[in-house]
Short mmCIF file of the C-alpha atoms (twelve columns), coordinates in Angstrom:
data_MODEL
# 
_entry.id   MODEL 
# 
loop_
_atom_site.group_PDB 
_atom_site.id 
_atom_site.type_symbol 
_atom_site.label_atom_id 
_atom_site.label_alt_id 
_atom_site.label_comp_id 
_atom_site.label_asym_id 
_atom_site.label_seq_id 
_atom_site.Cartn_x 
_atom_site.Cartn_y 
_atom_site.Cartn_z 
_atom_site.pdbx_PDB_model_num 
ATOM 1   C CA . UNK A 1   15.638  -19.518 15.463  1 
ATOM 2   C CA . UNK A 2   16.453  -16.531 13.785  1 
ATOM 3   C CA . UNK A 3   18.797  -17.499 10.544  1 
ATOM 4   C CA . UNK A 4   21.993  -15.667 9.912   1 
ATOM 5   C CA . UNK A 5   22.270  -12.936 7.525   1 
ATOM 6   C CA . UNK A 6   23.690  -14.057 4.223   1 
ATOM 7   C CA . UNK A 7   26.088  -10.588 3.938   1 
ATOM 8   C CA . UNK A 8   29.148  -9.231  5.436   1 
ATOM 9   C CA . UNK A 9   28.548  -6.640  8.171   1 
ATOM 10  C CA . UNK A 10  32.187  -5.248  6.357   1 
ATOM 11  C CA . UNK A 11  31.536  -2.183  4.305   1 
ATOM 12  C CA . UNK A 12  31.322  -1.931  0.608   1 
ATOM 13  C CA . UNK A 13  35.139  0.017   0.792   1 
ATOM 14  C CA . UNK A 14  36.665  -3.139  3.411   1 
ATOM 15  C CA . UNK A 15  35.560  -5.507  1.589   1 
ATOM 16  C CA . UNK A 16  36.673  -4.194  -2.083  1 
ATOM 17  C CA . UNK A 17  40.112  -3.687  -0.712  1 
ATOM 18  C CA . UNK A 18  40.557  -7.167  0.648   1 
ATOM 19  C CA . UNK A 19  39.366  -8.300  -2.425  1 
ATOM 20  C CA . UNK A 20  42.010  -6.462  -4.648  1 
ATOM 21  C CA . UNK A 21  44.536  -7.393  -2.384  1 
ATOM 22  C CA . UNK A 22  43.248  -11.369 -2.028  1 
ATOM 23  C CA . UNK A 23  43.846  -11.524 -5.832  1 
ATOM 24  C CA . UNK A 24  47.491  -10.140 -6.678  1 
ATOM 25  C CA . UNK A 25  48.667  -12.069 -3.736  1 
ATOM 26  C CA . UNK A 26  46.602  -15.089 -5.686  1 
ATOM 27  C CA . UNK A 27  47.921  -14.099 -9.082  1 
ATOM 28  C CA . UNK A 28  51.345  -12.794 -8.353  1 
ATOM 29  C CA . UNK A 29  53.064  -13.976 -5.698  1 
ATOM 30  C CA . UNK A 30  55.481  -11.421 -4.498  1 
ATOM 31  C CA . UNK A 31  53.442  -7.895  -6.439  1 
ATOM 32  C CA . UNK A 32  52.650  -7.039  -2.558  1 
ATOM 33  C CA . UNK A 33  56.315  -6.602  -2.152  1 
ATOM 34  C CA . UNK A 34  56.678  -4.287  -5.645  1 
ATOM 35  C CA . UNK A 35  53.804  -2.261  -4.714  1 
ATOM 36  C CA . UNK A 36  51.606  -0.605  -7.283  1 
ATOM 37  C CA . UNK A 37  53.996  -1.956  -9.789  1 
ATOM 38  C CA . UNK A 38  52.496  -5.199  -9.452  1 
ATOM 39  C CA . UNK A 39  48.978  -4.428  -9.180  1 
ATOM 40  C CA . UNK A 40  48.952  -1.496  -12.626 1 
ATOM 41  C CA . UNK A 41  50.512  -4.944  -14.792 1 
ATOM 42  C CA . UNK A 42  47.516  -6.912  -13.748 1 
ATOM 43  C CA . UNK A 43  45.484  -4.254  -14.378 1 
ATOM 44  C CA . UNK A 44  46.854  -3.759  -17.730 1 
ATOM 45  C CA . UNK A 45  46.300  -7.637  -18.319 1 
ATOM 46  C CA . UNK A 46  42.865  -7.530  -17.758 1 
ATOM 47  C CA . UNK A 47  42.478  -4.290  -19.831 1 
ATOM 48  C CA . UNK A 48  43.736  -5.800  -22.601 1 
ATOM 49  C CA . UNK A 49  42.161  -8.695  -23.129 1 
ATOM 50  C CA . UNK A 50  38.654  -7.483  -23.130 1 
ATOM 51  C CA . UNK A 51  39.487  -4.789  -25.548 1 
ATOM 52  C CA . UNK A 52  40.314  -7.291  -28.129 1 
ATOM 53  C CA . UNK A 53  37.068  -9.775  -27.091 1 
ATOM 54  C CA . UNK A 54  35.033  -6.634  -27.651 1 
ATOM 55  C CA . UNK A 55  36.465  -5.608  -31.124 1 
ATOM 56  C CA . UNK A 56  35.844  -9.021  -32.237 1 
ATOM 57  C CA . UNK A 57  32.504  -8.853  -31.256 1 
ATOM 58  C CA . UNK A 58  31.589  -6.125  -32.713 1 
ATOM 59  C CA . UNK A 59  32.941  -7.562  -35.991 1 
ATOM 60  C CA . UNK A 60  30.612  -10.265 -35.912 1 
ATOM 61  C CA . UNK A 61  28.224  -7.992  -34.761 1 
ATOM 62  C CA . UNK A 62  28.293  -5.381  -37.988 1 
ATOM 63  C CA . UNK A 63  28.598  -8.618  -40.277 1 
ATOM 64  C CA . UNK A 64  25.398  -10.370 -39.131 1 
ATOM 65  C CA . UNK A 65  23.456  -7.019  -39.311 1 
ATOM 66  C CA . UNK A 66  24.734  -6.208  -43.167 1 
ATOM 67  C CA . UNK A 67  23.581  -10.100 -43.888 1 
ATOM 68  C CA . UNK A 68  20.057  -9.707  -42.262 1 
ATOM 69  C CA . UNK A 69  19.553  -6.516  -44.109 1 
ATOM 70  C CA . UNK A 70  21.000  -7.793  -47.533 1 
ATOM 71  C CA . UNK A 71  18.572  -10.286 -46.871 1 
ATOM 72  C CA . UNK A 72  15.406  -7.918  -45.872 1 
ATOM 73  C CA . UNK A 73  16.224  -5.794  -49.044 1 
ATOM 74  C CA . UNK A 74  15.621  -8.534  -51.340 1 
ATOM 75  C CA . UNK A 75  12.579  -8.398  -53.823 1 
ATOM 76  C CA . UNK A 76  9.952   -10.473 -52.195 1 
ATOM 77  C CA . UNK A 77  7.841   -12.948 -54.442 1 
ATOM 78  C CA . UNK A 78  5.012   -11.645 -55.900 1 
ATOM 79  C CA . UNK A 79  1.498   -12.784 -55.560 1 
ATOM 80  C CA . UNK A 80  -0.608  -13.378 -58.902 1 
ATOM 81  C CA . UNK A 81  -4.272  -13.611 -58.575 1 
ATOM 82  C CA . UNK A 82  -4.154  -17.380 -59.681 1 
ATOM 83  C CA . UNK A 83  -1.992  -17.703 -56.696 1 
ATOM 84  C CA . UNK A 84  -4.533  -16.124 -54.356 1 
ATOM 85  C CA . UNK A 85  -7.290  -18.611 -56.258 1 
ATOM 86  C CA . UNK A 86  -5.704  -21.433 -55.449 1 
ATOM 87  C CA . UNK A 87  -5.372  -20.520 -51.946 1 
ATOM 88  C CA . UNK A 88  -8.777  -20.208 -51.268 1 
ATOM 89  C CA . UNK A 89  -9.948  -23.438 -53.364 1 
ATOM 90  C CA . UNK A 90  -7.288  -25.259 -51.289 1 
ATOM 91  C CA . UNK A 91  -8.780  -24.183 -48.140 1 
ATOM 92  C CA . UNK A 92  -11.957 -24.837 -49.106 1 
ATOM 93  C CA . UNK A 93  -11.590 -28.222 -50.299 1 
ATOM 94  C CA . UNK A 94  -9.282  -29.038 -46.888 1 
ATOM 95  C CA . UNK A 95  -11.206 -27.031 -43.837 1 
ATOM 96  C CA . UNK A 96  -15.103 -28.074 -43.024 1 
ATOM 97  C CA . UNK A 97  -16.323 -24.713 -42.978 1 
ATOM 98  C CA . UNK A 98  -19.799 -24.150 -41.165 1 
ATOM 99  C CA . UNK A 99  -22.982 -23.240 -43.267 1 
ATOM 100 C CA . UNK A 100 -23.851 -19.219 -43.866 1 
ATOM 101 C CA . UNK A 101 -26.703 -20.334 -41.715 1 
ATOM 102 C CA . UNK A 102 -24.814 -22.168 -39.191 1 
ATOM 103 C CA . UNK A 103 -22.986 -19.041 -38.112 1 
ATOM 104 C CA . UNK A 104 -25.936 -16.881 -38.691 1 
ATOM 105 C CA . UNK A 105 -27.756 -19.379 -35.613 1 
ATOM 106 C CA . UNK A 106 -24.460 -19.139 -33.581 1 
ATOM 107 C CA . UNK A 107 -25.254 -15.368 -33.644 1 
ATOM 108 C CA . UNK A 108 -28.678 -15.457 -31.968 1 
ATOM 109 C CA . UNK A 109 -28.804 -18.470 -29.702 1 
ATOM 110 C CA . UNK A 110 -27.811 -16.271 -27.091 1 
ATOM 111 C CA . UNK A 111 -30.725 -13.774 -27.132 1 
ATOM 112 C CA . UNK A 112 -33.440 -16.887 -27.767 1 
ATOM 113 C CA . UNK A 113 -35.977 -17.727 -24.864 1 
ATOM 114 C CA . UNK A 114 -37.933 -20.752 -24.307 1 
ATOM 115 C CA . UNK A 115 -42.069 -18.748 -23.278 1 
ATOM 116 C CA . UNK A 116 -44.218 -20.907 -20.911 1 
ATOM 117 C CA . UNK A 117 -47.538 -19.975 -20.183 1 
ATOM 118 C CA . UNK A 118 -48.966 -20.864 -16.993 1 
ATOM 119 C CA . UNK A 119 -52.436 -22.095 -16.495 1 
ATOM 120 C CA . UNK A 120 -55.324 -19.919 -15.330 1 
ATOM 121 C CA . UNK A 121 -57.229 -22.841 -14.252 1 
ATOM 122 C CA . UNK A 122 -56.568 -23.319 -10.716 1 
ATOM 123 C CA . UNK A 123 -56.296 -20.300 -8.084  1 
ATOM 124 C CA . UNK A 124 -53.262 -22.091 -6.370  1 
ATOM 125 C CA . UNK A 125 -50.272 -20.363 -7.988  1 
ATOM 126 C CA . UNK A 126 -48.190 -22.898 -6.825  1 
ATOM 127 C CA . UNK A 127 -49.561 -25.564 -8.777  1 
ATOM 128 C CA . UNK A 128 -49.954 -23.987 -12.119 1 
ATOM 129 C CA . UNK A 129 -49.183 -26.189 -15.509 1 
ATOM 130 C CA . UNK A 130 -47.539 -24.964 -18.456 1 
ATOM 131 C CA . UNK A 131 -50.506 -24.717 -20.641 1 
ATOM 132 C CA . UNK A 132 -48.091 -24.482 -24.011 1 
ATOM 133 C CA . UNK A 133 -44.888 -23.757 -24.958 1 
ATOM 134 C CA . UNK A 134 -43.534 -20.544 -27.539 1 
ATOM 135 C CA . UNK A 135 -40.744 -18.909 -27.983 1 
ATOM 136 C CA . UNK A 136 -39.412 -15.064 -27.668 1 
ATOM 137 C CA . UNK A 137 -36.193 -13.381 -28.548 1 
ATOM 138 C CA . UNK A 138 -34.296 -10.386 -25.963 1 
ATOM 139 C CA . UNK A 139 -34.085 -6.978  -27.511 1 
ATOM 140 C CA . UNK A 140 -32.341 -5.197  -25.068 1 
ATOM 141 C CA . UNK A 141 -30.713 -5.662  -22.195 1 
ATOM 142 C CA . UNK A 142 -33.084 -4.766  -19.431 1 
ATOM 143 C CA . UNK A 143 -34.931 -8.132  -20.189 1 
ATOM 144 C CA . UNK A 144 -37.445 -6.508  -22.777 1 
ATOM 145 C CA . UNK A 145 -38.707 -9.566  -24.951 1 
ATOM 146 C CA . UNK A 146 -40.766 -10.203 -28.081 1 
ATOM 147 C CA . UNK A 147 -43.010 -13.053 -28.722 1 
ATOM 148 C CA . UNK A 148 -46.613 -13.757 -29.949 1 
ATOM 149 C CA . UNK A 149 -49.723 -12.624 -28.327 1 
ATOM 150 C CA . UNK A 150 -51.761 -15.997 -28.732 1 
ATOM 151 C CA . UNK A 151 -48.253 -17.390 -26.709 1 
ATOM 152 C CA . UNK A 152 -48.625 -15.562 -23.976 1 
ATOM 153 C CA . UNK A 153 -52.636 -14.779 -24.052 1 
ATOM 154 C CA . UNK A 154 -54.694 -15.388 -20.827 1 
ATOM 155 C CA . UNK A 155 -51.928 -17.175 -19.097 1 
ATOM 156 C CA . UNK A 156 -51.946 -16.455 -15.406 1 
ATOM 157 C CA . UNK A 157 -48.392 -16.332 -15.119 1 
ATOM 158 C CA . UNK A 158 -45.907 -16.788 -17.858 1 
ATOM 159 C CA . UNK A 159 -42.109 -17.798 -17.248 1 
ATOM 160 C CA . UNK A 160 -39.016 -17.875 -19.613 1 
ATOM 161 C CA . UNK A 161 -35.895 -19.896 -20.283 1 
ATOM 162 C CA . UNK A 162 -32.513 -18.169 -20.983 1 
ATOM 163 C CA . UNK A 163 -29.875 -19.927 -23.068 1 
ATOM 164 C CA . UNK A 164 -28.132 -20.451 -20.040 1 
ATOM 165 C CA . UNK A 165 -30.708 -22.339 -18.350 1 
ATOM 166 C CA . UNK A 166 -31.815 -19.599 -15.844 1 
ATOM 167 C CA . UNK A 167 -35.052 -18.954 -15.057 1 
ATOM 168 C CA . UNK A 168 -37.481 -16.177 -14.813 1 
ATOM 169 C CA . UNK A 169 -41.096 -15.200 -14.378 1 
ATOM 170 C CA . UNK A 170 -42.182 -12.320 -17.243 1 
ATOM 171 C CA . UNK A 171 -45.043 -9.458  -17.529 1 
ATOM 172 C CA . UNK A 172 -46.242 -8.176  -20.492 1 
ATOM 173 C CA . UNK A 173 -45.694 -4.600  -20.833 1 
ATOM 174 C CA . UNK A 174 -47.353 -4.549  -24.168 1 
ATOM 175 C CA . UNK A 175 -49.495 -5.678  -26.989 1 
ATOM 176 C CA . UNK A 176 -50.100 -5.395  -31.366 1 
ATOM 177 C CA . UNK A 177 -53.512 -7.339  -32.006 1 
ATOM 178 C CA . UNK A 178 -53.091 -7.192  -35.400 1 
ATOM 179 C CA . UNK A 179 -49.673 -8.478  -35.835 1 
ATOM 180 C CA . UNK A 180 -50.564 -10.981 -33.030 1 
ATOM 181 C CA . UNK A 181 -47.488 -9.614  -30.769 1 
ATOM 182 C CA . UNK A 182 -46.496 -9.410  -27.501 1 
ATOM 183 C CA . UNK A 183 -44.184 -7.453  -25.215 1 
ATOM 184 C CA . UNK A 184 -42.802 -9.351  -22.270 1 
ATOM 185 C CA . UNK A 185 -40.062 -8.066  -19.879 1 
ATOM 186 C CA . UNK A 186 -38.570 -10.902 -17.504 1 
ATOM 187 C CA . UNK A 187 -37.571 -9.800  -14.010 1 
ATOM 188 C CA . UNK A 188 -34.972 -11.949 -12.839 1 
ATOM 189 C CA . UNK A 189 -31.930 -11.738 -15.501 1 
ATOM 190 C CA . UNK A 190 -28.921 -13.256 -16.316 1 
ATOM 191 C CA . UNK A 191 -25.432 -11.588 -15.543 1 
ATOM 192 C CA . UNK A 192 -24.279 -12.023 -19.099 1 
ATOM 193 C CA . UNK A 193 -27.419 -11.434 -20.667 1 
ATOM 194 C CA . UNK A 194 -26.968 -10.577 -24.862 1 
ATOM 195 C CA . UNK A 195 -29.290 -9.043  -26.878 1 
ATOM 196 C CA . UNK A 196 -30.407 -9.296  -30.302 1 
ATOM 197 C CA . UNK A 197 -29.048 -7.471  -33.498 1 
ATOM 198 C CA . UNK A 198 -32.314 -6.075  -34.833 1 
ATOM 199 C CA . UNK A 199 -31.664 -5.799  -38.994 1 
ATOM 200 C CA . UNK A 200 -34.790 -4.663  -41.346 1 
ATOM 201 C CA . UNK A 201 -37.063 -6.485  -43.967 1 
ATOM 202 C CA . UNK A 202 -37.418 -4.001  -46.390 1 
ATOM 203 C CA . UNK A 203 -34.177 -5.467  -47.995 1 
ATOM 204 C CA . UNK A 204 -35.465 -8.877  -48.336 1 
ATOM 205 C CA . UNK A 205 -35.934 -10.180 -51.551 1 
ATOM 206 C CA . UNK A 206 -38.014 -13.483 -52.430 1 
ATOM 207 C CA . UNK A 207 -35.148 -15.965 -52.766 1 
ATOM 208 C CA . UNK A 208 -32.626 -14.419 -49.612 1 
ATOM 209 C CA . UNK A 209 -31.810 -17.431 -46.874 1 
ATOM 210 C CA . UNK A 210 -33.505 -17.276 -43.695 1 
ATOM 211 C CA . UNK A 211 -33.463 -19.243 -40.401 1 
ATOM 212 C CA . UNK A 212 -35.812 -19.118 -38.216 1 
ATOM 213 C CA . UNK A 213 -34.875 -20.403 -34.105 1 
ATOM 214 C CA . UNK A 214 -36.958 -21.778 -31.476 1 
ATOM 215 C CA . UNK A 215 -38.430 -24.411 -29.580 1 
ATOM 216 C CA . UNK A 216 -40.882 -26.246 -31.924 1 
ATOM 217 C CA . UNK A 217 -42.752 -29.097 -29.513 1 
ATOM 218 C CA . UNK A 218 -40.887 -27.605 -26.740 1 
ATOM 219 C CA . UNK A 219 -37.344 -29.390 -28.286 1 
ATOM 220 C CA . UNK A 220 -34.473 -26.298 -28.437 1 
ATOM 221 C CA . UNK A 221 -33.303 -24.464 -29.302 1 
ATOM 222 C CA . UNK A 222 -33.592 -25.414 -32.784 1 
ATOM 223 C CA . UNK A 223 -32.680 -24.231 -36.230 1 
ATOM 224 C CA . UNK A 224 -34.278 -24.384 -39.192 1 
ATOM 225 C CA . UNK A 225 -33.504 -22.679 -42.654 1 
ATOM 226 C CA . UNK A 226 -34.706 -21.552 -45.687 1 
ATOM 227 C CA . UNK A 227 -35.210 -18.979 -47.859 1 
ATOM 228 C CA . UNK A 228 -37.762 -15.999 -48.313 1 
ATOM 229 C CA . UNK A 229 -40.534 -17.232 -50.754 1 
ATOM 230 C CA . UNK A 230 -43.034 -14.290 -50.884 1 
ATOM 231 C CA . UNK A 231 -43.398 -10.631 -49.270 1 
ATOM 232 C CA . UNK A 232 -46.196 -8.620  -47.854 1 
ATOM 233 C CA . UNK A 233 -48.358 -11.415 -47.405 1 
ATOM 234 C CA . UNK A 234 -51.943 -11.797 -45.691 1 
ATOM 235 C CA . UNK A 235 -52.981 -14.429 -43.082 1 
ATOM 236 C CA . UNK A 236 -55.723 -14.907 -41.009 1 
ATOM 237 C CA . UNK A 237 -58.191 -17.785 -39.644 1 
ATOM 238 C CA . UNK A 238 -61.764 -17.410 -38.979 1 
ATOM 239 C CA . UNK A 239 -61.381 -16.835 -34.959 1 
ATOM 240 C CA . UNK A 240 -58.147 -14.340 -35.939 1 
ATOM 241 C CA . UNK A 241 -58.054 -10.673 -37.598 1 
ATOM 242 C CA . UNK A 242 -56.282 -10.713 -41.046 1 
ATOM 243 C CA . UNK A 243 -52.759 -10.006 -40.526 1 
ATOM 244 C CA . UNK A 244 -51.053 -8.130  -43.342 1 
ATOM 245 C CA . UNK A 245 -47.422 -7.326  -44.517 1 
ATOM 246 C CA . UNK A 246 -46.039 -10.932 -43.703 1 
ATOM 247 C CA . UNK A 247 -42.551 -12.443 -45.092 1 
ATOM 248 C CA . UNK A 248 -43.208 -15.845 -45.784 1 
ATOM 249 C CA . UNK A 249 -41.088 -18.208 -45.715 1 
ATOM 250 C CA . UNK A 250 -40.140 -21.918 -46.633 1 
ATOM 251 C CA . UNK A 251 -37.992 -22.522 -43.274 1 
ATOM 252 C CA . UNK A 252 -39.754 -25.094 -40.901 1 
ATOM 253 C CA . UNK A 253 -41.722 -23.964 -38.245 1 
ATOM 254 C CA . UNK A 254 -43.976 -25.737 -35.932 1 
ATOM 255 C CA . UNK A 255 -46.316 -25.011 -32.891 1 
ATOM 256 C CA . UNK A 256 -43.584 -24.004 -30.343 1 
ATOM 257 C CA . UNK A 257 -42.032 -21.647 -32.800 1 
ATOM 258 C CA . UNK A 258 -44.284 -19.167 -32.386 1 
ATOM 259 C CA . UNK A 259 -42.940 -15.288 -30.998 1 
ATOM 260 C CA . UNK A 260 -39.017 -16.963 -32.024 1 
ATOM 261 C CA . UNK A 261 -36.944 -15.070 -34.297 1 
ATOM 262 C CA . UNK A 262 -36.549 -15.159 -38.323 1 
ATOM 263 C CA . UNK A 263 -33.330 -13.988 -38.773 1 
ATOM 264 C CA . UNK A 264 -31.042 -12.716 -42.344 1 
ATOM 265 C CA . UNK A 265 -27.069 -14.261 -42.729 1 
ATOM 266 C CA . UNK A 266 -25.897 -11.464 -40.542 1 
ATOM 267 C CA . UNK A 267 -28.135 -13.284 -37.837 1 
ATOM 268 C CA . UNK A 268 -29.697 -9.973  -37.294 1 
ATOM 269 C CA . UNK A 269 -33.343 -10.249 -36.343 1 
ATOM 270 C CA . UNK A 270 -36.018 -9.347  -39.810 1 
ATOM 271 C CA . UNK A 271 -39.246 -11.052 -38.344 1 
ATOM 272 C CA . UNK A 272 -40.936 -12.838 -35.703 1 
ATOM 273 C CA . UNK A 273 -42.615 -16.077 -36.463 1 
ATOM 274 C CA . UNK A 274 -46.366 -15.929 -36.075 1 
ATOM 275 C CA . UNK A 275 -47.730 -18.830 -37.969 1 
ATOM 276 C CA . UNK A 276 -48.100 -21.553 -40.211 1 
ATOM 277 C CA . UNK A 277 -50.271 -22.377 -43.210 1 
ATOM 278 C CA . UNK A 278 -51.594 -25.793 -43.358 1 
ATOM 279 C CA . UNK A 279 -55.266 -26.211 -45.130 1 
ATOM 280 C CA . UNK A 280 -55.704 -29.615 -42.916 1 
ATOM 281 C CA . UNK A 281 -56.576 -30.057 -39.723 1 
ATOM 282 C CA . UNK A 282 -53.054 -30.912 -38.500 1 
ATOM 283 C CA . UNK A 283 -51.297 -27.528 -36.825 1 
ATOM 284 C CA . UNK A 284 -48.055 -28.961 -38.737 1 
ATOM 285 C CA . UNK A 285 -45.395 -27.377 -41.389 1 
ATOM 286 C CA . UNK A 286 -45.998 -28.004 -45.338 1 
ATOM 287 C CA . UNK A 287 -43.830 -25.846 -46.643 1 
ATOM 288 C CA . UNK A 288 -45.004 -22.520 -45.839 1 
ATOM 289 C CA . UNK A 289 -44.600 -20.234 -42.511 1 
ATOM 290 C CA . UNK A 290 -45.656 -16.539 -41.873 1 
ATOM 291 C CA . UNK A 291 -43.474 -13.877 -39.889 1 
ATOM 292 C CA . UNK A 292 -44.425 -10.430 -38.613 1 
ATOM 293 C CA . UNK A 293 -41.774 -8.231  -40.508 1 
ATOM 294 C CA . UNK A 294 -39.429 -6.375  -37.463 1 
ATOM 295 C CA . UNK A 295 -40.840 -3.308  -38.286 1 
ATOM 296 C CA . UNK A 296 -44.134 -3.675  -37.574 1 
ATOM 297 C CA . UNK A 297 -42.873 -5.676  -34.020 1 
ATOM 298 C CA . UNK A 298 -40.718 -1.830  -33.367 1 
ATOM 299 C CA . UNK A 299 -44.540 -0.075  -33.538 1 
ATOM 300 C CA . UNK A 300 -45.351 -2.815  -30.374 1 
ATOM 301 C CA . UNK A 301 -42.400 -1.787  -28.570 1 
ATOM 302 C CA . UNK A 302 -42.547 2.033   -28.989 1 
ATOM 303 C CA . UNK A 303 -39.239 2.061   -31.526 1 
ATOM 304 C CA . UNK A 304 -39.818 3.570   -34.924 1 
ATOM 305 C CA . UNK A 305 -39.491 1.923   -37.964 1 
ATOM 306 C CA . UNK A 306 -35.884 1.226   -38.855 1 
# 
């Protein structure tokens, strides 16, 4: 059922006017019979009385603006720099603050990839093994990635992990024998996909903190930190070319690392891990790890030195 309109079909004029007169007859019994006599005095009653509300108002009005200015005018305190020291030294000794190499990590998680070589060793593509396990960081945001070329070397088919857990198969678009590097592109990607900061090693110095991320064993993303312990080093094994201009490193690396990213405390991307020295048998860390400097990873990837 339809419901009934909530206004008078009277117009605006009707309805004013049987308004007015509703309320003298209310207020003053007997002001029809005087006229407009009757109807000016209440009009003059009601005129009053705001007049006198609204001069009082404004009163208050003008006094509460003079007190909030008298107040905004006054001299504020001034700040000493032993009250700005003890600031700081209070917050540090009350906040848990993360480590310069905690928020450096937290910078270039996101652009981190999990490599998987495939093995060559059956014809079936359906049942190929992951024949080892690296990792690779994403330069740009069409999916271009750089690892290690002994990662990714005569795999059949190679497939990466993003940090959000999608998953992609990868070519490789290019190669640098003698930094042992690798240019992968994926070519499924993620919506949200980030790319690294790419900084430069020729302002490292031997004692600057490091961190180096990947998947060491397959376990990651992990971190690991340290600081730069030598520059334009040389490494190479007997079945390997020398490679030359290496940062090296104390920050733990082990097989799994390889093609992940050395980073500086901006978390912006110096080196590329490459390898480890260990004069034993065991392919475990001692103390010292090797990274391809970013430039020489630019030359594999067609940028120019930065």
């Amino acid at each position: 059922m339809k419901r009934a309109a909530l206004y008078s079909r009277k117009s605006t004029a009707a309805r004013a006017e049987g308004v007015s007169q509703a309320s003298v007859a209310a207020l003053h019994p007997g002001a029809e019979r005087h006229g407009s006599f009757g109807i000016q005095s209440i009009r003059e009653g009601f005129v009053r009385w705001p007049l006198g509300v609204a001069f009082l108002l404004c009163a208050l009005l003008a006094a509460s603006l003079t007190w909030a200015f008298t107040r905004q005018g006054a001299a504020p305190q001034r700040l000493t720099q032993d009250d700005i020291n003890a600031a700081v030294l209070h917050a540090l000794n009350t906040q848990d603050l993360p480590s310069r190499a905690a928020r450096a990590a937290q910078l270039i998680v996101p652009s981190v990839v999990r490599v998987r070589p495939q093995d060559e060793s059956t014809q079936d593509i359906s049942k190929l093994q992951d024949s080892g396990v690296g990792s690779g960081v994403v330069i740009s945001e069409d999916g271009v990635i750089l690892t290690n070329l002994h990662v990714v070397q005569g795999a059949k088919r190679i497939k990466v992990t993003f940090a959000d857990g999608m998953e992609s198969e990868a070519q490789v678009i290019g190669v640098q024998t003698e930094n042992d590097l690798a240019v992968i592109k994926a070519l499924r990607l993620p919506d949200d996909l980030q790319p690294a900061v790419l900084g430069s090693s020729q302002n490292l110095q031997p004692g600057d903190e490091v961190v180096a991320v990947g998947f060491p064993f397959g376990i990651g993303p992990s971190v690991s930190a340290g600081v730069v312990s030598g520059l334009n080093r040389q490494f190479g094994s007997h079945d390997k070319p020398v490679m030359r201009g290496l940062i090296q490193a104390d920050a733990a690396a082990n097989p799994g690392n390889s093609g992940g990213p050395l980073i500086n405390m901006s978390g912006e991307v110096v080196g590329i891990v490459t390898a480890i020295l260990n004069p034993g048998s065991a392919r475990t860390f001692i103390g010292i790890m090797f990274a391809a400097t970013i430039e020489s990873a630019g030359g594999g990837v067609g940028m120019s030195p930065f």
